[in-house]
mmCIF file of C-alpha atoms and ligand atoms in Angstrom:
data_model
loop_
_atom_site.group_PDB
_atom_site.id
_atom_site.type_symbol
_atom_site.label_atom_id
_atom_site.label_comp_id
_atom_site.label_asym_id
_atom_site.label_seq_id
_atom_site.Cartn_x
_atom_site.Cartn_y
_atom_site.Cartn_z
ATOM 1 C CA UNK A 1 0.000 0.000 0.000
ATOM 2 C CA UNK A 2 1.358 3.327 -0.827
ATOM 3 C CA UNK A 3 2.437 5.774 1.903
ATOM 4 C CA UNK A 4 1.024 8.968 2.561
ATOM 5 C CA UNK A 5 1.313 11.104 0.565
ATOM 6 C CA UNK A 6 4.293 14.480 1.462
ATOM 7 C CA UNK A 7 3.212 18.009 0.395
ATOM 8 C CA UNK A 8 6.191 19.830 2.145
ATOM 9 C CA UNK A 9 9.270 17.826 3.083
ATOM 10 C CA UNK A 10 11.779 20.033 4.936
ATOM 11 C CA UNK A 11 15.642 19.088 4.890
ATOM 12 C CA UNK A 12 18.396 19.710 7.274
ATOM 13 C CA UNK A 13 17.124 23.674 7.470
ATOM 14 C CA UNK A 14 19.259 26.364 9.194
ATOM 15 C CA UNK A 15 18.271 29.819 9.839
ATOM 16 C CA UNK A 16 20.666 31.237 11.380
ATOM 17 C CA UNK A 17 20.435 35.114 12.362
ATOM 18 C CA UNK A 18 23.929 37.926 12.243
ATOM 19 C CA UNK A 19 23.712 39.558 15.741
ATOM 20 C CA UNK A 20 26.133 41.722 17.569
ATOM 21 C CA UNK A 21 26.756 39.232 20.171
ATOM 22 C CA UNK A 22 27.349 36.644 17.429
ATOM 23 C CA UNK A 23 25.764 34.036 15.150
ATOM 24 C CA UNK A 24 21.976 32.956 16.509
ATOM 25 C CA UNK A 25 21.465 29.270 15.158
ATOM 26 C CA UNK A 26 17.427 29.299 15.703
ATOM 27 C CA UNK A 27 16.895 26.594 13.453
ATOM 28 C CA UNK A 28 19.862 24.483 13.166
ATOM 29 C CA UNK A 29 18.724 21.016 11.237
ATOM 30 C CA UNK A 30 15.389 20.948 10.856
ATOM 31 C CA UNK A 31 13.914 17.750 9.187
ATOM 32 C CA UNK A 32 10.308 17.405 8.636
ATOM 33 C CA UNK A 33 7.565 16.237 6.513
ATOM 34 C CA UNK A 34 3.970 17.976 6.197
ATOM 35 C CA UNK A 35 1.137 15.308 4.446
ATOM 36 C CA UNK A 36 -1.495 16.036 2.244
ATOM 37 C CA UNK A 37 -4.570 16.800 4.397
ATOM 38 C CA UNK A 38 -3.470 16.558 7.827
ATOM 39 C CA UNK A 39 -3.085 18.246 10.702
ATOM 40 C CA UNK A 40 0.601 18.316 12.104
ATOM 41 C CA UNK A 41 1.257 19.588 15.375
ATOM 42 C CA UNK A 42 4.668 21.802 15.479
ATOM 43 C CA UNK A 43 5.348 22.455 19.464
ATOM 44 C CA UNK A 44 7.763 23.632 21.868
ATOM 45 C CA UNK A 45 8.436 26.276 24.467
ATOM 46 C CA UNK A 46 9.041 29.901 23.190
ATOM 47 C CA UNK A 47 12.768 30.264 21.883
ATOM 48 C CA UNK A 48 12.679 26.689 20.292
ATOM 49 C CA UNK A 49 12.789 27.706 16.638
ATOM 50 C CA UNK A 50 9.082 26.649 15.594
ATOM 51 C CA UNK A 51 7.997 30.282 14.339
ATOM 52 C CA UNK A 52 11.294 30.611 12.499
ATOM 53 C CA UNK A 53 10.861 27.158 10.924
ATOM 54 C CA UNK A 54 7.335 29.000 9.997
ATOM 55 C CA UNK A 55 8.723 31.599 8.593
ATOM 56 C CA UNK A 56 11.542 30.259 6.436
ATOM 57 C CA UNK A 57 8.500 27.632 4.744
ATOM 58 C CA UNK A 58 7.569 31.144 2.524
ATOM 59 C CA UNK A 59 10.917 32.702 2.767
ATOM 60 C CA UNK A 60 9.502 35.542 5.137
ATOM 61 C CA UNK A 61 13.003 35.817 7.323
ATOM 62 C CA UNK A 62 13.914 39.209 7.447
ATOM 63 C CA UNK A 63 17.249 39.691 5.700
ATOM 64 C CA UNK A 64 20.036 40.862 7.330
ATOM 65 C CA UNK A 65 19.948 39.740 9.959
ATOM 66 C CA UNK A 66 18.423 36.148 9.485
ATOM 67 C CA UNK A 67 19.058 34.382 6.181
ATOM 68 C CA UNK A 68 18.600 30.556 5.351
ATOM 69 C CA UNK A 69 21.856 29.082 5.785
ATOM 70 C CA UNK A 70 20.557 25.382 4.447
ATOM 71 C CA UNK A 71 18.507 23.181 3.453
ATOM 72 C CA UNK A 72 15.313 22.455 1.301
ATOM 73 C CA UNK A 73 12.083 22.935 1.342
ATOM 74 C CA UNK A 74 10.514 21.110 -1.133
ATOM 75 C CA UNK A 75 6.615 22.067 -1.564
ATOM 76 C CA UNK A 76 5.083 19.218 -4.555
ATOM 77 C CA UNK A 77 8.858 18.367 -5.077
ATOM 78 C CA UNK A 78 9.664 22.054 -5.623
ATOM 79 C CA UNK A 79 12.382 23.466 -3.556
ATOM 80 C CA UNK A 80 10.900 26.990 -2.376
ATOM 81 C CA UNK A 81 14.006 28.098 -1.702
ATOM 82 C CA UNK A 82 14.911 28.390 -5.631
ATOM 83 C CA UNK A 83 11.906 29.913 -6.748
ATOM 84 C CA UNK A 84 12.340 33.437 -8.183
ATOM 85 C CA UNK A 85 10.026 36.462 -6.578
ATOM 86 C CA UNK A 86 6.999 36.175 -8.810
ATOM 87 C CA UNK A 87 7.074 32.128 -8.254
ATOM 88 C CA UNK A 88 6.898 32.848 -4.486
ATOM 89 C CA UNK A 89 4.047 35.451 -4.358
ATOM 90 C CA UNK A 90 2.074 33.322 -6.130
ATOM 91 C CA UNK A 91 2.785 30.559 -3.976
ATOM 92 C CA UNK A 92 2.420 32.687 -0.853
ATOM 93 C CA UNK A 93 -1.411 33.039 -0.371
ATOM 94 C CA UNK A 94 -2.540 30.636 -2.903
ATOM 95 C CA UNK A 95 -0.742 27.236 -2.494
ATOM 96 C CA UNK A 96 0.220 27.960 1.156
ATOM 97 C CA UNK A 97 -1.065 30.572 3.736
ATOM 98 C CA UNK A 98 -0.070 31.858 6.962
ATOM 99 C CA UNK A 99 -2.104 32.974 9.944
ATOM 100 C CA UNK A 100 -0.101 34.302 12.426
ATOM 101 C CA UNK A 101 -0.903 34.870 16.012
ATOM 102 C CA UNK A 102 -1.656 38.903 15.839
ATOM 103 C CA UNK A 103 -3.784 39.734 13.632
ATOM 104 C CA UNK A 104 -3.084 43.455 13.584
ATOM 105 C CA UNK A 105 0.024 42.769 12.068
ATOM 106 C CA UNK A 106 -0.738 41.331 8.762
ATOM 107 C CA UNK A 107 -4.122 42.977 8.158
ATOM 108 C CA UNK A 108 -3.836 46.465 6.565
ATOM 109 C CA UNK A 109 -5.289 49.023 8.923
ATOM 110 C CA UNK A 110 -6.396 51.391 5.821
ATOM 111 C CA UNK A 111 -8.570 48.532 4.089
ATOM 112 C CA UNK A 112 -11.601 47.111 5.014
ATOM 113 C CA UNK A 113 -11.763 43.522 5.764
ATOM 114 C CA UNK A 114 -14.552 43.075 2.906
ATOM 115 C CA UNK A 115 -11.799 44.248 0.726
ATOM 116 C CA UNK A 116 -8.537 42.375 2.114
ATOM 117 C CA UNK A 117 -10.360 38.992 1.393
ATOM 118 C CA UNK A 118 -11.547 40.119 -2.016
ATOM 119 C CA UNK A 119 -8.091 41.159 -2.844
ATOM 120 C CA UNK A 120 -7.010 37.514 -1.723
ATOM 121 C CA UNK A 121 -9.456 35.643 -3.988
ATOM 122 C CA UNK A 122 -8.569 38.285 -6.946
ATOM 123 C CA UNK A 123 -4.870 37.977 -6.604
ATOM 124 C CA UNK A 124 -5.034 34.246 -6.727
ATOM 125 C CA UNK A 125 -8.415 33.099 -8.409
ATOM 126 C CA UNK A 126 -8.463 35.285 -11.414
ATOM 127 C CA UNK A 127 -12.087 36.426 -10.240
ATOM 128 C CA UNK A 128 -12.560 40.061 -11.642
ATOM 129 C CA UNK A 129 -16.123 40.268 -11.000
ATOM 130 C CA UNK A 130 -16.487 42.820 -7.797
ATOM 131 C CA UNK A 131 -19.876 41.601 -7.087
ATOM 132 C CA UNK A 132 -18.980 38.419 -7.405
ATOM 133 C CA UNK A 133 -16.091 39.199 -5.832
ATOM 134 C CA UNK A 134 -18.322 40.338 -2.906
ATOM 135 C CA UNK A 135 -20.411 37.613 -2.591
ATOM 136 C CA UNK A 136 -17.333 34.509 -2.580
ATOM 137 C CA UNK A 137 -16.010 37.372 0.639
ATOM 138 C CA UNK A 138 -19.245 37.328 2.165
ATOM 139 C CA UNK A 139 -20.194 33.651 1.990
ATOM 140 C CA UNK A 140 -15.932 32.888 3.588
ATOM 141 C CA UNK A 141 -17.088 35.752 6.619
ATOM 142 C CA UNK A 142 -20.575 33.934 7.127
ATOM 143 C CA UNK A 143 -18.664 30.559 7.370
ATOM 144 C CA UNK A 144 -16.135 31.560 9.838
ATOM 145 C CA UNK A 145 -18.678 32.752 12.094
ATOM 146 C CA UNK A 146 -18.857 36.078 11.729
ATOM 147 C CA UNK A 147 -22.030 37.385 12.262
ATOM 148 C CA UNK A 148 -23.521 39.848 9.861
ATOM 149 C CA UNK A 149 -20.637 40.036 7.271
ATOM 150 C CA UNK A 150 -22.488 41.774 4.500
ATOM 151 C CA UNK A 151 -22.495 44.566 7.135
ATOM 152 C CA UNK A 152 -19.205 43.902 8.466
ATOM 153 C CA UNK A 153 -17.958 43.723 5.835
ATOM 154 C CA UNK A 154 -17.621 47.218 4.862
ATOM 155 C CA UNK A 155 -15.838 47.490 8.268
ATOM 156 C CA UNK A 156 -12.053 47.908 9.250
ATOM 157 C CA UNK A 157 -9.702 46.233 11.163
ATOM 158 C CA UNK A 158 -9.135 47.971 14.280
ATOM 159 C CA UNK A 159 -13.716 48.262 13.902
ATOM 160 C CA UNK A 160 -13.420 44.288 15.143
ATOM 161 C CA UNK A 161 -12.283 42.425 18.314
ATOM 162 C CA UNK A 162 -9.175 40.028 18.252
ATOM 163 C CA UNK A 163 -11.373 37.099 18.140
ATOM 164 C CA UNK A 164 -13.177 38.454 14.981
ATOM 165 C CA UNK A 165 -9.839 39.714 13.417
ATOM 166 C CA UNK A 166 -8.440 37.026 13.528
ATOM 167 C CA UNK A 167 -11.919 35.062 12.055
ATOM 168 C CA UNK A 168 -10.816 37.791 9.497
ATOM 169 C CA UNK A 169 -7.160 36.186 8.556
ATOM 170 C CA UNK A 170 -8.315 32.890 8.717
ATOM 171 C CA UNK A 171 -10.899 33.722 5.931
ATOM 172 C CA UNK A 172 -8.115 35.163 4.362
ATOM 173 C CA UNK A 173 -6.221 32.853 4.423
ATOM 174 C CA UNK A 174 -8.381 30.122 3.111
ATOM 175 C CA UNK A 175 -10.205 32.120 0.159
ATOM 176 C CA UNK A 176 -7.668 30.818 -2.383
ATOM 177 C CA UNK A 177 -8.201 26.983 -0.887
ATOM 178 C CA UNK A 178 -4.720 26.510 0.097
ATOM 179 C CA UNK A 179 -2.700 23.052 -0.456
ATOM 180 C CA UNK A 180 -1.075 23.823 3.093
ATOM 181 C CA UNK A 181 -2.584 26.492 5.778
ATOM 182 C CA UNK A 182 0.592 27.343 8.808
ATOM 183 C CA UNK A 183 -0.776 28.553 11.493
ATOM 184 C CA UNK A 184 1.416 30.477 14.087
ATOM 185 C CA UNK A 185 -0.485 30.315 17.807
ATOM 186 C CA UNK A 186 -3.284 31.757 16.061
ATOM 187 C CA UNK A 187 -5.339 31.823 19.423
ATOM 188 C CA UNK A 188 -2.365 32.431 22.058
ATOM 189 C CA UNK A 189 -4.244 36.351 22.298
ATOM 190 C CA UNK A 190 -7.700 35.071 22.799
ATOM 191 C CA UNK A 191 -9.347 33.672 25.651
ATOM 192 C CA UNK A 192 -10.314 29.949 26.188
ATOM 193 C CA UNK A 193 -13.463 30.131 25.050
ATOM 194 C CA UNK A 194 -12.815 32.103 21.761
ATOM 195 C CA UNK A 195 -9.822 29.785 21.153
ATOM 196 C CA UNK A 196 -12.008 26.356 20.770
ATOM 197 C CA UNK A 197 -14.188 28.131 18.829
ATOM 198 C CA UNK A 198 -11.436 29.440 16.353
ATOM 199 C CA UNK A 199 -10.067 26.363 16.223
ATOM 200 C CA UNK A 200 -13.309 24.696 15.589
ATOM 201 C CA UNK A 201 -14.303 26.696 12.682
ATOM 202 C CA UNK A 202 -10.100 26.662 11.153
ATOM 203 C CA UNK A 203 -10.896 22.567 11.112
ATOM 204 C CA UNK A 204 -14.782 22.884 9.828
ATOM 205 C CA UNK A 205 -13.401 25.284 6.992
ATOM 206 C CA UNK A 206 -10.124 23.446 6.109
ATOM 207 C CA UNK A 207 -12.396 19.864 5.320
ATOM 208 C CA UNK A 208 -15.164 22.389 3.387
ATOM 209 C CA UNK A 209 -12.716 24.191 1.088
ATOM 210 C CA UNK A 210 -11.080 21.387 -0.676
ATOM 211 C CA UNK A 211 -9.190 19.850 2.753
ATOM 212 C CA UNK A 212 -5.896 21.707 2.896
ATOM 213 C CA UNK A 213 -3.289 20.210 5.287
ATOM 214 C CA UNK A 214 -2.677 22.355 8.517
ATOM 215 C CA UNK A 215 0.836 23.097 10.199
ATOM 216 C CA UNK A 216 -0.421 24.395 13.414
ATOM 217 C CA UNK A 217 2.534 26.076 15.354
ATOM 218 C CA UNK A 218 1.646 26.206 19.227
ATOM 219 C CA UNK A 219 3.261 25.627 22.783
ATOM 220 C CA UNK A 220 -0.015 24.608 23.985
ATOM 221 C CA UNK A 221 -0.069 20.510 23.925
ATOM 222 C CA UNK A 222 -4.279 20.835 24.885
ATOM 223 C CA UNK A 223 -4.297 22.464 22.390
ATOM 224 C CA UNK A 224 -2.489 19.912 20.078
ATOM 225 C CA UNK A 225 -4.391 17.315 21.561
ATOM 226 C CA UNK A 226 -7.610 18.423 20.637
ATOM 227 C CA UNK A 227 -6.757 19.047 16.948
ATOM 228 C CA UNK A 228 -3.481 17.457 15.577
ATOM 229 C CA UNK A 229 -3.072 13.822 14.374
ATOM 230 C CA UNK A 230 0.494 14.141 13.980
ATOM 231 C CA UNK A 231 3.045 15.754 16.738
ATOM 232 C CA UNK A 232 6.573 17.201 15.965
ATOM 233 C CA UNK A 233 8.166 18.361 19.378
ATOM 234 C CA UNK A 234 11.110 20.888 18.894
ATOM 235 C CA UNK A 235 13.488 22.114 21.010
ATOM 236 C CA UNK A 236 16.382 24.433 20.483
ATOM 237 C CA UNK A 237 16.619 24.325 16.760
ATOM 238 C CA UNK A 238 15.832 20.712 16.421
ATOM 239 C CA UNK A 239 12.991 17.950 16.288
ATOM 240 C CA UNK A 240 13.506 16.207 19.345
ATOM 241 C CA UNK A 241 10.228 14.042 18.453
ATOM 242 C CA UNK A 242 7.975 13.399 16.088
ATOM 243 C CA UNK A 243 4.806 10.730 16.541
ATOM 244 C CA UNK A 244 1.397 10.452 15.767
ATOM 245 C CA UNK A 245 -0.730 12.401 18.344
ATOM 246 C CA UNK A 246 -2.267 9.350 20.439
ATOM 247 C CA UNK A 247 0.979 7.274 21.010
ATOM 248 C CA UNK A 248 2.651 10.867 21.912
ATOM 249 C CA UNK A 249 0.354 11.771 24.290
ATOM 250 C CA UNK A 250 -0.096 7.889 25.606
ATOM 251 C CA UNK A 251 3.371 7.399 26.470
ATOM 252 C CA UNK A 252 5.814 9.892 25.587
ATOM 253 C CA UNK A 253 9.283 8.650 24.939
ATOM 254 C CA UNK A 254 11.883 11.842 25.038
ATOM 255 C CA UNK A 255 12.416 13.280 27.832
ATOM 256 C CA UNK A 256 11.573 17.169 26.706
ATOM 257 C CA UNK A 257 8.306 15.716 25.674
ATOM 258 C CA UNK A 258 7.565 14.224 29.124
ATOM 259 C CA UNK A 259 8.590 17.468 30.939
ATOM 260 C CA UNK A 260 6.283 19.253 28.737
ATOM 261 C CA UNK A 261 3.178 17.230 29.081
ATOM 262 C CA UNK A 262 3.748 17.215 32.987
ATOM 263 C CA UNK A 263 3.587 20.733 33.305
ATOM 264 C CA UNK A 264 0.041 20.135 31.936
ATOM 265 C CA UNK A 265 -2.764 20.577 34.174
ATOM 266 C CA UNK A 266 -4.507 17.288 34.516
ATOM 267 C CA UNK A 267 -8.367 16.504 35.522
ATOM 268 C CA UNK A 268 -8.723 15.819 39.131
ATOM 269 C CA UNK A 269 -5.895 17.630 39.821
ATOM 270 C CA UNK A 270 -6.623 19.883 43.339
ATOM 271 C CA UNK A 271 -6.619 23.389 43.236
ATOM 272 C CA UNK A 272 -3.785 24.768 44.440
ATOM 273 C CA UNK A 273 -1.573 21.490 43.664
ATOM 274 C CA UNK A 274 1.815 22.926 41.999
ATOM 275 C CA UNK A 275 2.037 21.740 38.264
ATOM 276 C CA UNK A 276 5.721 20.225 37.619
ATOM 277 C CA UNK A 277 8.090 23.212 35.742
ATOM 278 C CA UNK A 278 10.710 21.760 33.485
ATOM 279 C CA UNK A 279 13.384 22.850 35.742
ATOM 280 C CA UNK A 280 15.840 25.718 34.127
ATOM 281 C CA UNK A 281 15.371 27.902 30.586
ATOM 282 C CA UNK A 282 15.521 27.114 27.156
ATOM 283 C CA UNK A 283 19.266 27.860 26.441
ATOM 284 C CA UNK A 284 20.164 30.958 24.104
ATOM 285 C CA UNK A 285 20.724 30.182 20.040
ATOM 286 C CA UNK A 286 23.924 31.932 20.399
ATOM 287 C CA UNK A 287 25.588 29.060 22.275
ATOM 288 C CA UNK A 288 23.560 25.553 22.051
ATOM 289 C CA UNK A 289 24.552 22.931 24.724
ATOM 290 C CA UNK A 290 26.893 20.832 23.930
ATOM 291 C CA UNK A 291 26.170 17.083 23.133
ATOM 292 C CA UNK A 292 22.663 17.068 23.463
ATOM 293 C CA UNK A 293 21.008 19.975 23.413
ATOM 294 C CA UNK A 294 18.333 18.724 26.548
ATOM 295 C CA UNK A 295 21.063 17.891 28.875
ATOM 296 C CA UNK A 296 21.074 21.187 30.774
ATOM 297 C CA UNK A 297 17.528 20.612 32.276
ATOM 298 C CA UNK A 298 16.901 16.910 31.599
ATOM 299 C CA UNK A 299 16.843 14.876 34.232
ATOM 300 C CA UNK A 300 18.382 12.218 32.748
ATOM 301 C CA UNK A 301 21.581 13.282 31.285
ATOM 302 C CA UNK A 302 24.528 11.459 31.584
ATOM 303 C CA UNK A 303 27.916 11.802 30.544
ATOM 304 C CA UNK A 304 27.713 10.949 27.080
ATOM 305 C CA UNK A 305 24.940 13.004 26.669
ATOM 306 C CA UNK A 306 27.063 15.706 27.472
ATOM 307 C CA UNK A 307 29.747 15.025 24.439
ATOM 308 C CA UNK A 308 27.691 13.459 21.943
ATOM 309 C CA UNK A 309 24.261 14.622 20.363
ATOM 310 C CA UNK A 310 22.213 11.553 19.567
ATOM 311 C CA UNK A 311 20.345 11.212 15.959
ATOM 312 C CA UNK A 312 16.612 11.875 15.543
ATOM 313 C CA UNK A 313 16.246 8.101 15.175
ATOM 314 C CA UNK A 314 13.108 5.845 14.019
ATOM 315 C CA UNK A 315 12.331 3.448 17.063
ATOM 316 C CA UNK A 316 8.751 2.302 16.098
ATOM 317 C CA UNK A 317 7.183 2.429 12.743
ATOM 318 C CA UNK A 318 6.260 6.285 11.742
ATOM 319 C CA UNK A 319 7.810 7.236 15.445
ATOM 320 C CA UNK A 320 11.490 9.020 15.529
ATOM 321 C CA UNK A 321 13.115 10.406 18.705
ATOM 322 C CA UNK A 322 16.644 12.103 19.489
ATOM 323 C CA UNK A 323 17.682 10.760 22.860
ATOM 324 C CA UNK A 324 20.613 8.095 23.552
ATOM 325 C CA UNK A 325 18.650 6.028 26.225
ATOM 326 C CA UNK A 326 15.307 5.456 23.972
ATOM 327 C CA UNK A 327 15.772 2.741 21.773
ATOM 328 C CA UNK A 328 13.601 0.401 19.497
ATOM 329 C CA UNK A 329 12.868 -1.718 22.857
ATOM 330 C CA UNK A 330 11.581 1.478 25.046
ATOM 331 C CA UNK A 331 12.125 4.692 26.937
ATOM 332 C CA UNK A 332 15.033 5.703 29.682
HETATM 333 FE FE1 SF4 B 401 18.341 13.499 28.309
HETATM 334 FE FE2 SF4 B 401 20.556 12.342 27.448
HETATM 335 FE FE3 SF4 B 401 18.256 11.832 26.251
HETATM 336 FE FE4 SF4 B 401 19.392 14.193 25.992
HETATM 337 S S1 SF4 B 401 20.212 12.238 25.258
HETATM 338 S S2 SF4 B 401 17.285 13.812 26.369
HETATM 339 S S3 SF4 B 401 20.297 14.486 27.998
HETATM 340 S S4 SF4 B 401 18.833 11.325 28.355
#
């Protein structure tokens, strides 16, 4: 039987960023596959290199000081990183689009939002018809829940609350049907409530408009857990593990992964019972660990993980993990 099928396959990427103090490695091997229609979960603590690993997918690294030092980044077998400017606008937007986590940012304040997802579905469908135009806007507003768009749509950004901004870029950001949607904590800024919704209508829209896959960036494993079928866990600069979402969350097998879904809050769980911290920082990109890059905080470490850095290694079937003491038979 054929394997699934890869959309984006991402090899041995480095972005690396010129600073004053010296050389940032933020993403410093990255190796990762996105399929066709699913929903891959790309999570880590802040500092960890997910949003740069974002960010160089569409060649969006501000240059100087970052620049992509590495790698490929093959979208449909094409390597993004050789495409000339025209290639990649028209890929930006129409095969793959970004929603990032504030809206305000990539929405343009002197628009209206009736017109910034017109423009979308002009720029990349060809549609010249403005009241046709209109109505494809409309129909995209009514579907992500926004509630009276023929009205609001006439409206402009800072006119709306973060929750229906950001209903705003998603509709954006699916009006050309994207292959692949990346979506960078796109409900960090909202509150609980708002956030399941969001997420609720990104999934409901993604199967209705032709079942793009979703690369949804996030440190927040609930989060994960409720949406993603597919985990990658990164940690400074690197894939530390990568697993289907139920064995992940079952029984995780690095340690970086088990710190991180300990700190979770878990039901039954008393109020006022202290969750358990990872102990210690993510270390700066300007000087990874030695060895292993988890041996500062992991409980584990031993001397060899101090001197050597282990490979991200298959141990199961469709399961890969980057610690010396997990091996085919089990975990340390
Ligand atoms: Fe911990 Fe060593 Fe595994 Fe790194 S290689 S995660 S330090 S046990």
């Amino acid at each position: 039987m054929p394997g699934p099928v890869k959309l984006l396959e991402i090899r041995g990427l480095r972005t690396w960023f010129e600073l004053e103090e010296g050389t940032a490695r933020a993403v410093d091997g990255v190796d990762l596959d996105v399929r066709e229609g699913e929903v891959l979960g790309l999570v880590g603590e802040s500092g960890c290199g997910k949003s740069v690993t974002a960010l160089s997918i569409l060649n969006l690294i501000p240059a100087p000081p970052g620049r992509i030092v590495s790698g490929e980044i093959l979208f449909r077998g094409r390597d993004l990183l050789k495409l000339s400017r025209p290639e990649l606008r028209a890929v930006r937007g129409g095969d793959i689009a970004m929603v990032f986590q504030e809206p305000m940012t990539s929405l343009n304040p002197v628009f209206t939002v009736g017109w910034q997802i017109e423009e979308a579905i002009r720029f990349h469908q060809g549609v010249g018809d403005r009241r046709e135009l209109a109505a494809r806007g409309v129909r995209l507003m009514g579907k992500l829940g926004i509630p009276d768009p023929e009205r609001r749509r006439g409206a402009y950004p800072h006119e709306l609350s973060g929750g229906m901004r950001q209903r705003v870029m998603i509709a954006m950001a699916l009006a050309c049907s994207p292959a692949l949607l990346i979506a960078d904590e796109p409900t960090t800024a909202l509150d609980a409530t708002l956030q399941a919704e969001i997420l609720e209508l990104m999934l409901r829209a993604k199967a209705e408009s032709g079942d793009a896959a979703i690369l949804l960036i996030t440190h927040d494993l609930a989060v994960v857990a409720e949406t993603c079928g597919r985990v990658a866990v990164m940690y400074a600069g690197r894939i530390q593990e990568l697993a289907d979402a139920d064995p992940l969350f079952r029984e995780p097998l690095h340690p970086y992964t088990r710190g991180l879904l300990d700190s979770l809050p878990r039901p039954g769980t008393g109020k006022g019972t202290r969750l358990r911290a990872i102990p210690g920082t993510v270390p700066r990109s300007l000087s990874w660990p030695s060895g292993c890059r988890f041996q500062t905080r992991c409980p584990l470490a031993q001397d060899r993980c101090r001197r050597v850095e282990p490979e991200l290694a298959e141990v199961r079937p469709g399961r890969r993990v980057r610690c010396h003491l997990v091996g085919p038979e089990g975990r340390a």
